[in-house]
Structure formats: C-alpha cells, structure tokens
Amino acid sequence: MSGVVMFFMQIINGLNIGSIYALIALGYTMVYGIAKLINFAHGDIIMVGAYLSLVLLNTGMHWSIATLLSILGCALLGFTMEKVAYKPLRKASRISLLITAIGMSYLLQNSFQLIFSANPKPYPAFINLPSLKLGSITISSNYYTTFIVSVLLMILLTLFVKKTKMGKAMRSVAEDEGAARLMGINVDHTISLTFIIGTGLAAVAGILYSNCYTIISPTMGSLPGIKAFIAAVLGGIGSIPGAVLGGFILGMIETLVKAYISSQLADTIVFLILILMLVFKPAGILGKNVREKV
Amino acid sequence: MKKVSFKQQLLIELGITLGLFLLLQVLMNLGVITTYWKGIFITICINVILTVSLNITSGFLGELALGHAGFMAAGAYIAAVFSKSIALIPSVEFPLALLIGGLFAMLLGYLVSIPTLRLRGDYLAIITLAFGEIVRNVLLNIKFTGGAGGYSSIPKYTTFPWTFFLAAACVLLSRSLINSRQGRAIISIREDEIAAESSGIDTNKYKKLAFVYSAFFAGIAGALYAHYMGFLQPAYFNLDKSIEILVMCVLGGMGNITGSIISASILTILPEALRQIADYRMLVYSVVLIVMMLVKYAPQFQGLLAKFKHQKEEEA
C-alpha cells in the first residue's frame, strides 16, 4: 500500500472515531452548558446503550426497533439519573456534584459487570451495507454509516437548539438560569430535556461504536467518555459546534499518532493535549472566556 | 468543661499513638496478631497516609483531585529504582528511598499544580485524572522497569513500625498544617476563593502548597507500598485506586482527619474480612459516594435530618 493511500485510510479512520467522539462530546457539552456539571457517567451511557441493544438483538428483534428501544432506555436512564442524583445537589458545592457523578459512573460500570460479567462479549454488528470503493481505497459500511449518522444528528441537534422554542429555552438556561426562570421558562424541564437528548446521543454513539469494534465490555465507555470530554474541552465546553470540531480533531490526532508515532503513547498524547489546551486556552477553540461573577 | 490547650491535646494524642503502637507491637511479637493481619495493619497505615493527604486537597482546599494514584505510582517507582540500584545499609537506604519517592511526587505535584491554578474545580478534576493516566501510561511504556509485566525483586524494607510512625507523622503534620495560618488560608479558599483573594490571601501560593504537600505524602505512601510488596505493576495505580482513596476520604468526611483515619481502617479491613462480597466492593463504593453526598448536601435529606434531631431533642 502506498504512503498516500495509507494516509487516506488513516484520515478515514480518524473521521470514524472522531464522529463517535463528537456524538459523545455533544452530550457532555450540552449538560455542562446547562447544568454546569461534568457528567462522568456520560461515557458509561455508551456502554449501557451497547448492552441494551445487544440484549434486544439477542431476543431476535429487528435492529431498527432494538436501536430505538435502547436509545429510549438510555434517555430514561439519563432522566432518572438527573432526577435522583443530580437535581437534589443543584445548589450544593461543585465538588459534591462531581463526586456524585463519579459515583454514578462506577455504579453503572459495576452493576453491569455483575449482571453481564466482566468478560467482553461479542456484539452482532448489523450494519451490512456494501462497502464504498474510491479508487484503491475501500471504505467499509460501518465507517460511512457512522459518519453520516453522526453528521445528520449533529445537524438536527443544531437546528433543534437554534430554531425551536425548547432549544431557545435551553440556550437561555445555559446563559443565565435565574433570568430564564424569571422569564417563565421551566428550568427543571429544560435540564431534564438536555439530559434526555445527551444520553440519547450517547446511546447512538454506543451502538455505532459497537458496530465498528464488535466487542463490548462493562468498562468500554470510560476511555471514550474521557476522550470525548477532552474533545468537548478542546472545542470549547458549552459550545455545540465546538464539541463537533473538538471530536473530529481529537479523533484525527489520535489516529495519526497511533499510525505514525506510537500506538502505545496515543492516550498519553491525547491527555497531554488536554493539559496544554487548558494551560494556554482554557476556553477552548470556539469557547468564550467567561469571567466569574461575584 | 475545661478547655484543653493545644499542647495538652497534642500530648494526649501522642500518648494514645504510642500506646496503640506498643500494644500492636507486643501483640505482634506474642503472635496474637498473625503475619496476615500484620500485613493488613501495614496496608491500613499506607491507606491512612493516602487518605489524609488527599483530604488536604479534596477536603480542606476543596478541589477534587483524581490523580492520587499517579503520585503514589511515581513515588513507588522512583523509590524502588533507587533502592534497587544503590547498595547501602538498609537503615540508611530505606529512609533515603522514602524521601526520594516523596520528593519526586512533590515535584510532579508542583508541575500539575501550575496548569490547575488557572482553572476552576471541574477542569482541575479532569487534569488530575489525565495526569494519573499519563503516569500509568508512561510506566507501561518504560522498558527499564518492566513495563506492564511489572517491576520485581524490590528489597522488602517496609516494616510495621516504619509505616505506623510515618502514618502518625502524616496525621500530626496534617493536623498542625490545618491549624496553622497556612491551613486557615487553605480552608478560606474552599469557603470562597474570591473573598479569600480580596482579603489578601495569595490563593495561588496556598493551592500550590496544598497540592505539593498532598503529593509528597502520596509519594511516601507509594514508596512504602513498593518496599512492602517487593513488586510493582502499573495496572495497580489506575483510576480505581484514586477513586478508592477518594471513597475513604468521602466516607470519613471531607475535611475531617480523624474521620479519614477511621474510614481508611474500616475500608481496608472490610474487604479482607468479607471475602465473599469482594465482587461487590466497587459497587458498594459507588453507592457510598452517591449516598454520602446526597445525605450531606441535598436539601431534602437535610430537612429529614433536622426533623430527626428535633424529635430526639424533644424526647430528651
């Protein structure tokens, strides 16, 4: 394989993993923008989505229904999580919310480990479209489906936030919760809705991810979760286009480092990027610098 | 009730510490405490050091640090490399190894504290998490210390008196730090950073101090662990380990040193005593984290607690 073809293959790999990071990062960024909370359990929703769809697929259900049900299941989980664990602590200190979120993440991981055992399970991939041939490059159906589905969802989400009334409510709560409440916006509903959309997207990401890698385990969500968070920070946390951009950039960097520098050091380099980003431009590429008010 | 002065309290505490040590040591020498339990006591002391030092950053400074295992790993590996490559009399080499482990972790703590100073709590948690993962990843890739396979045949210098007195020293130092001017400055940052800054407190300096202090003891704990096990593996120092220390810290009470000692002891003994539920350990930990936070900070629970207290008062 010539160097150029190899490079293009890597770019396609990067777009694939990048679109998954972007989907997860969207959930992080929306929840952070509105509830000011790093939802550590967000990465584990990917895993929950993957396992739910595995169980449903194993019952012989058609993939479309299984996917829809897993998305709904994850959204319900996100909704409950917010109501039970995060909402009571909305007025408490930041650190207590973070600790609760970590607790949630571990609760999900470990309960799934008890139910399904820690061993990885094969996932029956259901995306079986013909692969795309571009000259000497072959793109498998997983890759372009992941890319197309993610981009489509991102466009839909942007339209939702920009054009609909509920989207407007979300933006206003993110900007100033108190003022939004005074304008008659139901803040509780808006936050719940954000969690539902965020976790729904994470479920889609989980299903796409499992289709690509075809092996799932209870801890599969934690690393992509952390990386998606890094992507959200990179793009500017709280910003939707930022999360998408950050996701793609991170996916690209990770794939290229893996291919050309060292596959073992890829994670280290990704984490270093996070630290450097936070040192030099904590607001991220598209984020705004907000001063803390007294 | 007569108020006990700080000095008197210190003397009482020293007395209790020495008494406890002598009791445990005599029981060990008589063989009442088996070697197995002696190992558990050593682990308790190491965990006490880790928990108390984490409490300085997470409890008193109020910043969630998720990289404690990283500092521990750094201290453990450096100390192990030192004592394996240098041949001195153990009584000189071991304290030196401990010191080097602590100092190296301290240096890393200083480096980590630089980017975190500009950031708010949430980012700090992520940076420390990233730091912990970087340390583990780097250790996995260093051929010299065996990579993922582990670093073995480290001299086993760690004894019960060493760990016990280091843990006691850590507790004592931490308590005097918190009761000092510097400690009050650290606590004021937790209460309100902006107010602290306006009152003329150099918040950056005290944040660094808390970080460096906490990293130093994590490094020492790591060095003790290395010379206790005689074998190190990067996988041990993963995020789970940091979370485990955090759970001990949270259960004992953020900003409560005595609580840290008690919870570190309980959470070390419990999994050993209840082997059959070992599978549920992390699950229980996660529930502990959530429930502790809800009970302590959620208004709904606080209302309930207040009601309960009120009832009790009425009964009495």
Coordinates of N, CA and C in Angstrom, one line a residue, chain B residues 152-312:
Chain B
S152 N 10.0 -6.2 39.6 CA 10.1 -7.1 40.7 C 11.4 -7.1 41.5
S153 N 11.4 -7.9 42.5 CA 12.6 -8.0 43.5 C 13.1 -6.7 44.0
I154 N 12.1 -5.9 44.5 CA 12.4 -4.7 45.2 C 12.7 -5.1 46.6
P155 N 13.8 -4.6 47.3 CA 14.0 -5.1 48.7 C 12.9 -4.8 49.6
K156 N 12.5 -5.7 50.4 CA 11.3 -5.5 51.3 C 11.7 -4.9 52.6
Y157 N 11.9 -3.6 52.6 CA 12.3 -2.9 53.8 C 11.1 -2.5 54.7
T158 N 10.0 -2.4 54.1 CA 8.9 -1.8 54.9 C 8.5 -2.7 56.1
T159 N 8.5 -2.1 57.3 CA 8.1 -2.9 58.4 C 6.9 -2.1 59.1
F160 N 6.3 -2.8 60.0 CA 5.2 -2.2 60.7 C 5.6 -0.9 61.4
P161 N 6.6 -0.8 62.2 CA 7.0 0.4 62.9 C 7.2 1.6 61.9
W162 N 7.9 1.3 60.8 CA 8.1 2.4 59.8 C 6.8 3.0 59.3
T163 N 5.9 2.1 58.9 CA 4.6 2.6 58.3 C 3.8 3.3 59.4
F164 N 3.8 2.6 60.6 CA 2.9 3.2 61.6 C 3.4 4.6 62.0
F165 N 4.7 4.8 62.2 CA 5.2 6.1 62.6 C 5.1 7.1 61.4
L166 N 5.3 6.7 60.2 CA 5.1 7.6 59.1 C 3.6 8.1 59.0
A167 N 2.7 7.1 59.2 CA 1.3 7.5 59.2 C 1.0 8.5 60.3
A168 N 1.6 8.2 61.5 CA 1.3 9.1 62.6 C 1.9 10.4 62.3
A169 N 3.1 10.5 61.7 CA 3.7 11.8 61.4 C 2.9 12.5 60.4
C170 N 2.3 11.8 59.4 CA 1.5 12.4 58.4 C 0.3 13.0 59.0
V171 N -0.4 12.3 59.9 CA -1.6 12.8 60.6 C -1.2 14.0 61.4
L172 N -0.2 13.9 62.2 CA 0.2 15.0 63.1 C 0.6 16.3 62.3
L173 N 1.4 16.1 61.2 CA 1.7 17.2 60.4 C 0.5 17.8 59.7
S174 N -0.4 17.0 59.2 CA -1.5 17.5 58.5 C -2.4 18.3 59.5
R175 N -2.5 17.8 60.7 CA -3.3 18.5 61.7 C -2.7 19.8 62.0
S176 N -1.4 19.8 62.2 CA -0.8 21.1 62.5 C -0.9 22.1 61.3
L177 N -0.8 21.5 60.1 CA -0.9 22.4 58.9 C -2.3 23.1 58.9
I178 N -3.3 22.2 59.2 CA -4.7 22.8 59.1 C -4.9 23.8 60.2
N179 N -4.3 23.6 61.4 CA -4.5 24.5 62.5 C -3.6 25.8 62.4
S180 N -2.8 25.8 61.4 CA -1.8 26.9 61.3 C -2.4 28.0 60.4
R181 N -1.7 29.1 60.3 CA -2.1 30.2 59.4 C -2.3 29.8 58.0
Q182 N -1.3 28.9 57.5 CA -1.4 28.4 56.2 C -2.7 27.6 56.0
G183 N -3.0 26.8 57.0 CA -4.1 25.9 56.9 C -5.4 26.7 56.8
R184 N -5.5 27.7 57.6 CA -6.7 28.6 57.6 C -6.8 29.2 56.2
A185 N -5.7 29.6 55.6 CA -5.7 30.2 54.3 C -6.3 29.2 53.3
I186 N -5.8 27.9 53.4 CA -6.3 26.9 52.5 C -7.8 26.7 52.7
I187 N -8.3 26.6 53.9 CA -9.7 26.5 54.1 C -10.5 27.7 53.6
S188 N -9.9 28.8 53.7 CA -10.7 30.0 53.2 C -10.8 30.0 51.7
I189 N -9.9 29.3 51.0 CA -10.1 29.2 49.6 C -11.3 28.3 49.3
R190 N -11.4 27.2 50.1 CA -12.5 26.3 49.9 C -13.8 27.1 50.1
E191 N -13.9 27.9 51.2 CA -15.1 28.5 51.5 C -15.5 29.6 50.5
D192 N -14.6 30.4 50.0 CA -14.9 31.4 49.0 C -13.6 31.9 48.5
E193 N -13.3 31.5 47.2 CA -12.0 31.8 46.7 C -11.9 33.3 46.5
I194 N -13.0 33.9 45.9 CA -12.9 35.3 45.6 C -12.8 36.2 46.9
A195 N -13.5 35.8 47.9 CA -13.4 36.5 49.2 C -12.0 36.4 49.8
A196 N -11.5 35.1 49.7 CA -10.1 34.9 50.2 C -9.1 35.8 49.5
E197 N -9.3 35.9 48.2 CA -8.3 36.7 47.4 C -8.5 38.2 47.8
S198 N -9.7 38.6 48.0 CA -9.9 40.0 48.3 C -9.4 40.3 49.7
S199 N -9.3 39.3 50.6 CA -8.7 39.6 51.9 C -7.2 39.5 51.9
G200 N -6.6 39.4 50.7 CA -5.2 39.5 50.7 C -4.5 38.1 50.8
I201 N -5.3 37.0 50.6 CA -4.6 35.7 50.6 C -4.1 35.4 49.2
D202 N -2.9 35.0 49.2 CA -2.3 34.6 47.9 C -2.8 33.2 47.5
T203 N -3.9 33.1 46.8 CA -4.6 31.8 46.6 C -3.7 30.9 45.9
N204 N -3.0 31.4 44.9 CA -2.1 30.5 44.1 C -1.1 29.8 44.9
K205 N -0.5 30.6 45.8 CA 0.5 30.0 46.7 C 0.0 28.9 47.6
Y206 N -1.2 29.1 48.1 CA -1.7 28.1 49.1 C -2.3 26.9 48.3
K207 N -2.8 27.2 47.1 CA -3.2 26.0 46.3 C -2.0 25.1 46.0
K208 N -0.9 25.8 45.6 CA 0.3 25.0 45.3 C 0.8 24.3 46.6
L209 N 0.7 25.0 47.7 CA 1.2 24.3 48.9 C 0.4 23.1 49.2
A210 N -1.0 23.2 49.1 CA -1.8 22.0 49.4 C -1.5 20.9 48.4
F211 N -1.3 21.2 47.1 CA -1.0 20.2 46.1 C 0.3 19.5 46.4
V212 N 1.3 20.3 46.7 CA 2.7 19.8 46.8 C 2.7 18.9 48.1
Y213 N 2.0 19.4 49.1 CA 2.0 18.6 50.4 C 1.4 17.3 50.2
S214 N 0.2 17.3 49.6 CA -0.5 16.1 49.4 C 0.2 15.1 48.5
A215 N 0.9 15.6 47.4 CA 1.6 14.8 46.6 C 2.8 14.1 47.3
F216 N 3.5 14.9 48.1 CA 4.6 14.4 48.9 C 4.2 13.1 49.7
F217 N 3.2 13.2 50.4 CA 2.8 12.1 51.2 C 2.3 10.9 50.4
A218 N 1.6 11.2 49.2 CA 1.2 10.2 48.4 C 2.5 9.4 47.9
G219 N 3.5 10.2 47.6 CA 4.8 9.6 47.1 C 5.4 8.7 48.2
I220 N 5.4 9.2 49.4 CA 5.9 8.4 50.5 C 5.1 7.1 50.7
A221 N 3.8 7.2 50.6 CA 2.9 6.0 50.7 C 3.2 5.0 49.6
G222 N 3.5 5.6 48.4 CA 3.9 4.7 47.3 C 5.2 4.0 47.6
A223 N 6.2 4.7 48.1 CA 7.5 4.1 48.4 C 7.3 3.0 49.4
L224 N 6.5 3.3 50.4 CA 6.2 2.3 51.5 C 5.6 1.0 50.8
Y225 N 4.6 1.3 49.9 CA 3.9 0.2 49.3 C 4.9 -0.6 48.5
A226 N 5.8 0.1 47.7 CA 6.8 -0.6 46.9 C 7.7 -1.5 47.7
H227 N 8.1 -1.0 48.8 CA 9.1 -1.8 49.7 C 8.3 -2.8 50.6
Y228 N 7.0 -2.7 50.5 CA 6.2 -3.7 51.3 C 5.9 -4.9 50.4
M229 N 5.5 -4.6 49.2 CA 5.1 -5.7 48.2 C 6.3 -6.3 47.6
G230 N 7.3 -5.5 47.3 CA 8.5 -6.0 46.6 C 8.3 -6.2 45.1
F231 N 7.1 -5.7 44.7 CA 6.7 -5.9 43.3 C 5.7 -4.8 42.9
L232 N 6.0 -4.2 41.7 CA 5.1 -3.1 41.3 C 4.5 -3.4 39.9
Q233 N 3.3 -3.0 39.7 CA 2.7 -3.1 38.4 C 1.9 -1.8 38.1
P234 N 2.1 -1.3 36.9 CA 1.4 0.0 36.6 C -0.1 -0.2 36.7
A235 N -0.7 -1.4 36.4 CA -2.1 -1.6 36.5 C -2.7 -1.3 37.9
Y236 N -1.9 -1.5 38.9 CA -2.4 -1.3 40.2 C -2.8 0.2 40.5
F237 N -2.0 1.1 39.8 CA -2.2 2.5 40.1 C -3.2 3.1 39.1
N238 N -4.3 2.5 38.8 CA -5.3 3.0 37.9 C -6.3 4.0 38.5
L239 N -7.2 4.4 37.7 CA -8.2 5.3 38.3 C -9.0 4.7 39.4
D240 N -9.2 3.4 39.4 CA -9.9 2.8 40.5 C -9.2 3.0 41.8
K241 N -7.9 3.0 41.8 CA -7.1 3.2 43.0 C -7.4 4.7 43.6
S242 N -7.3 5.6 42.6 CA -7.6 7.0 43.0 C -9.0 7.1 43.6
I243 N -9.9 6.5 43.0 CA -11.3 6.5 43.4 C -11.5 5.9 44.8
E244 N -10.7 4.8 45.0 CA -10.8 4.1 46.3 C -10.3 5.0 47.4
I245 N -9.2 5.8 47.1 CA -8.8 6.7 48.2 C -9.8 7.8 48.4
L246 N -10.4 8.2 47.3 CA -11.4 9.3 47.4 C -12.6 8.8 48.2
V247 N -13.0 7.5 48.0 CA -14.1 7.0 48.8 C -13.8 7.0 50.3
M248 N -12.5 6.6 50.6 CA -12.1 6.6 52.0 C -12.2 8.0 52.6
C249 N -11.8 9.0 51.8 CA -11.8 10.4 52.2 C -13.2 10.9 52.3
V250 N -14.1 10.5 51.4 CA -15.5 11.0 51.5 C -16.3 10.3 52.6
L251 N -16.0 9.0 52.8 CA -16.7 8.3 53.9 C -16.3 8.9 55.3
G252 N -15.0 9.2 55.4 CA -14.6 9.7 56.7 C -15.0 11.1 56.9
G253 N -15.4 11.8 55.8 CA -15.8 13.2 55.9 C -14.7 14.1 55.3
M254 N -15.1 14.8 54.3 CA -14.2 15.8 53.7 C -13.8 16.8 54.7
G255 N -12.5 17.0 54.9 CA -12.1 18.0 55.8 C -12.1 17.5 57.3
N256 N -12.0 16.2 57.4 CA -12.0 15.6 58.8 C -10.9 14.5 58.8
I257 N -9.8 14.9 59.5 CA -8.7 14.0 59.5 C -9.0 12.7 60.3
T258 N -9.6 12.9 61.5 CA -9.9 11.7 62.3 C -10.8 10.7 61.5
G259 N -11.8 11.3 60.8 CA -12.7 10.5 60.0 C -11.9 9.8 59.0
S260 N -10.9 10.4 58.4 CA -10.1 9.7 57.3 C -9.4 8.5 57.9
I261 N -8.9 8.6 59.1 CA -8.2 7.5 59.7 C -9.1 6.3 59.9
I262 N -10.3 6.7 60.5 CA -11.3 5.6 60.8 C -11.8 5.0 59.5
S263 N -12.1 5.8 58.5 CA -12.7 5.2 57.3 C -11.6 4.4 56.5
A264 N -10.4 4.9 56.5 CA -9.3 4.1 55.9 C -9.1 2.8 56.5
S265 N -9.2 2.7 57.9 CA -9.1 1.5 58.6 C -10.3 0.5 58.2
I266 N -11.5 1.1 58.3 CA -12.6 0.2 58.1 C -12.6 -0.3 56.6
L267 N -12.4 0.6 55.7 CA -12.5 0.2 54.3 C -11.3 -0.7 53.9
T268 N -10.2 -0.8 54.7 CA -9.2 -1.8 54.4 C -9.5 -3.1 55.0
I269 N -10.1 -3.1 56.2 CA -10.4 -4.4 56.9 C -11.6 -5.0 56.2
L270 N -12.7 -4.3 56.0 CA -13.9 -4.9 55.5 C -13.7 -5.8 54.3
P271 N -13.1 -5.4 53.2 CA -13.0 -6.3 52.1 C -12.2 -7.5 52.4
E272 N -11.2 -7.4 53.4 CA -10.4 -8.6 53.8 C -11.3 -9.5 54.6
A273 N -12.1 -8.9 55.5 CA -12.9 -9.7 56.4 C -14.1 -10.4 55.7
L274 N -14.6 -9.7 54.7 CA -15.7 -10.2 54.0 C -15.3 -10.6 52.5
R275 N -14.5 -11.6 52.4 CA -14.0 -12.0 51.1 C -15.2 -12.4 50.1
Q276 N -16.3 -12.9 50.7 CA -17.3 -13.4 49.8 C -18.0 -12.3 49.0
I277 N -17.9 -11.1 49.7 CA -18.6 -10.0 48.9 C -17.6 -9.1 48.2
A278 N -16.4 -9.6 48.0 CA -15.3 -8.8 47.4 C -15.7 -8.3 46.0
D279 N -16.6 -9.1 45.3 CA -17.0 -8.7 44.0 C -17.8 -7.4 44.0
Y280 N -18.5 -7.2 45.1 CA -19.4 -6.1 45.2 C -18.7 -4.8 45.7
R281 N -17.3 -4.9 46.0 CA -16.6 -3.9 46.6 C -16.8 -2.5 45.9
M282 N -16.5 -2.5 44.6 CA -16.6 -1.3 43.8 C -18.0 -0.8 43.8
L283 N -19.0 -1.7 43.7 CA -20.4 -1.3 43.6 C -20.8 -0.6 44.9
V284 N -20.3 -1.2 46.0 CA -20.6 -0.6 47.3 C -19.9 0.8 47.4
Y285 N -18.7 0.9 46.9 CA -18.0 2.2 47.0 C -18.8 3.2 46.2
S286 N -19.3 2.8 45.0 CA -20.0 3.9 44.2 C -21.3 4.3 45.0
V287 N -22.0 3.3 45.6 CA -23.2 3.7 46.3 C -22.8 4.6 47.5
V288 N -21.7 4.3 48.2 CA -21.2 5.1 49.3 C -21.1 6.6 48.8
L289 N -20.4 6.7 47.7 CA -20.1 8.1 47.2 C -21.5 8.9 47.0
I290 N -22.4 8.2 46.3 CA -23.6 8.9 45.9 C -24.4 9.2 47.2
V291 N -24.6 8.2 48.1 CA -25.4 8.3 49.2 C -24.8 9.4 50.2
M292 N -23.5 9.3 50.4 CA -22.9 10.3 51.3 C -23.2 11.7 50.8
M293 N -23.0 11.9 49.5 CA -23.2 13.3 49.0 C -24.6 13.7 49.2
L294 N -25.6 12.8 48.8 CA -27.0 13.2 48.9 C -27.4 13.5 50.4
V295 N -26.9 12.6 51.3 CA -27.3 12.8 52.7 C -26.7 14.1 53.2
K296 N -25.5 14.4 52.8 CA -24.8 15.5 53.4 C -25.3 16.8 52.8
Y297 N -25.6 16.8 51.5 CA -25.8 18.1 50.9 C -27.2 18.4 50.3
A298 N -28.0 17.3 50.1 CA -29.3 17.5 49.4 C -30.2 18.1 50.4
P299 N -31.0 19.2 50.0 CA -31.9 19.9 51.0 C -32.9 18.9 51.5
Q300 N -33.4 18.0 50.7 CA -34.5 17.1 51.1 C -34.0 16.3 52.3
F301 N -32.8 15.7 52.2 CA -32.2 14.9 53.3 C -32.0 15.8 54.5
Q302 N -31.5 17.0 54.3 CA -31.2 17.9 55.4 C -32.4 18.2 56.2
G303 N -33.5 18.4 55.5 CA -34.8 18.6 56.2 C -35.1 17.4 57.0
L304 N -35.0 16.2 56.5 CA -35.2 15.0 57.2 C -34.4 14.9 58.5
L305 N -33.1 15.2 58.3 CA -32.1 15.1 59.4 C -32.5 16.1 60.5
A306 N -32.9 17.3 60.1 CA -33.2 18.3 61.1 C -34.4 17.9 61.9
K307 N -35.4 17.3 61.2 CA -36.6 16.8 61.8 C -36.3 15.7 62.9
F308 N -35.4 14.8 62.4 CA -34.9 13.7 63.3 C -34.3 14.3 64.6
K309 N -33.4 15.2 64.4 CA -32.7 15.8 65.5 C -33.7 16.5 66.5
H310 N -34.6 17.2 65.8 CA -35.6 17.9 66.6 C -36.4 16.9 67.5
Q311 N -36.8 15.8 66.9 CA -37.6 14.8 67.6 C -36.8 14.3 68.8
K312 N -35.5 14.0 68.5 CA -34.7 13.5 69.6 C -34.6 14.4 70.7

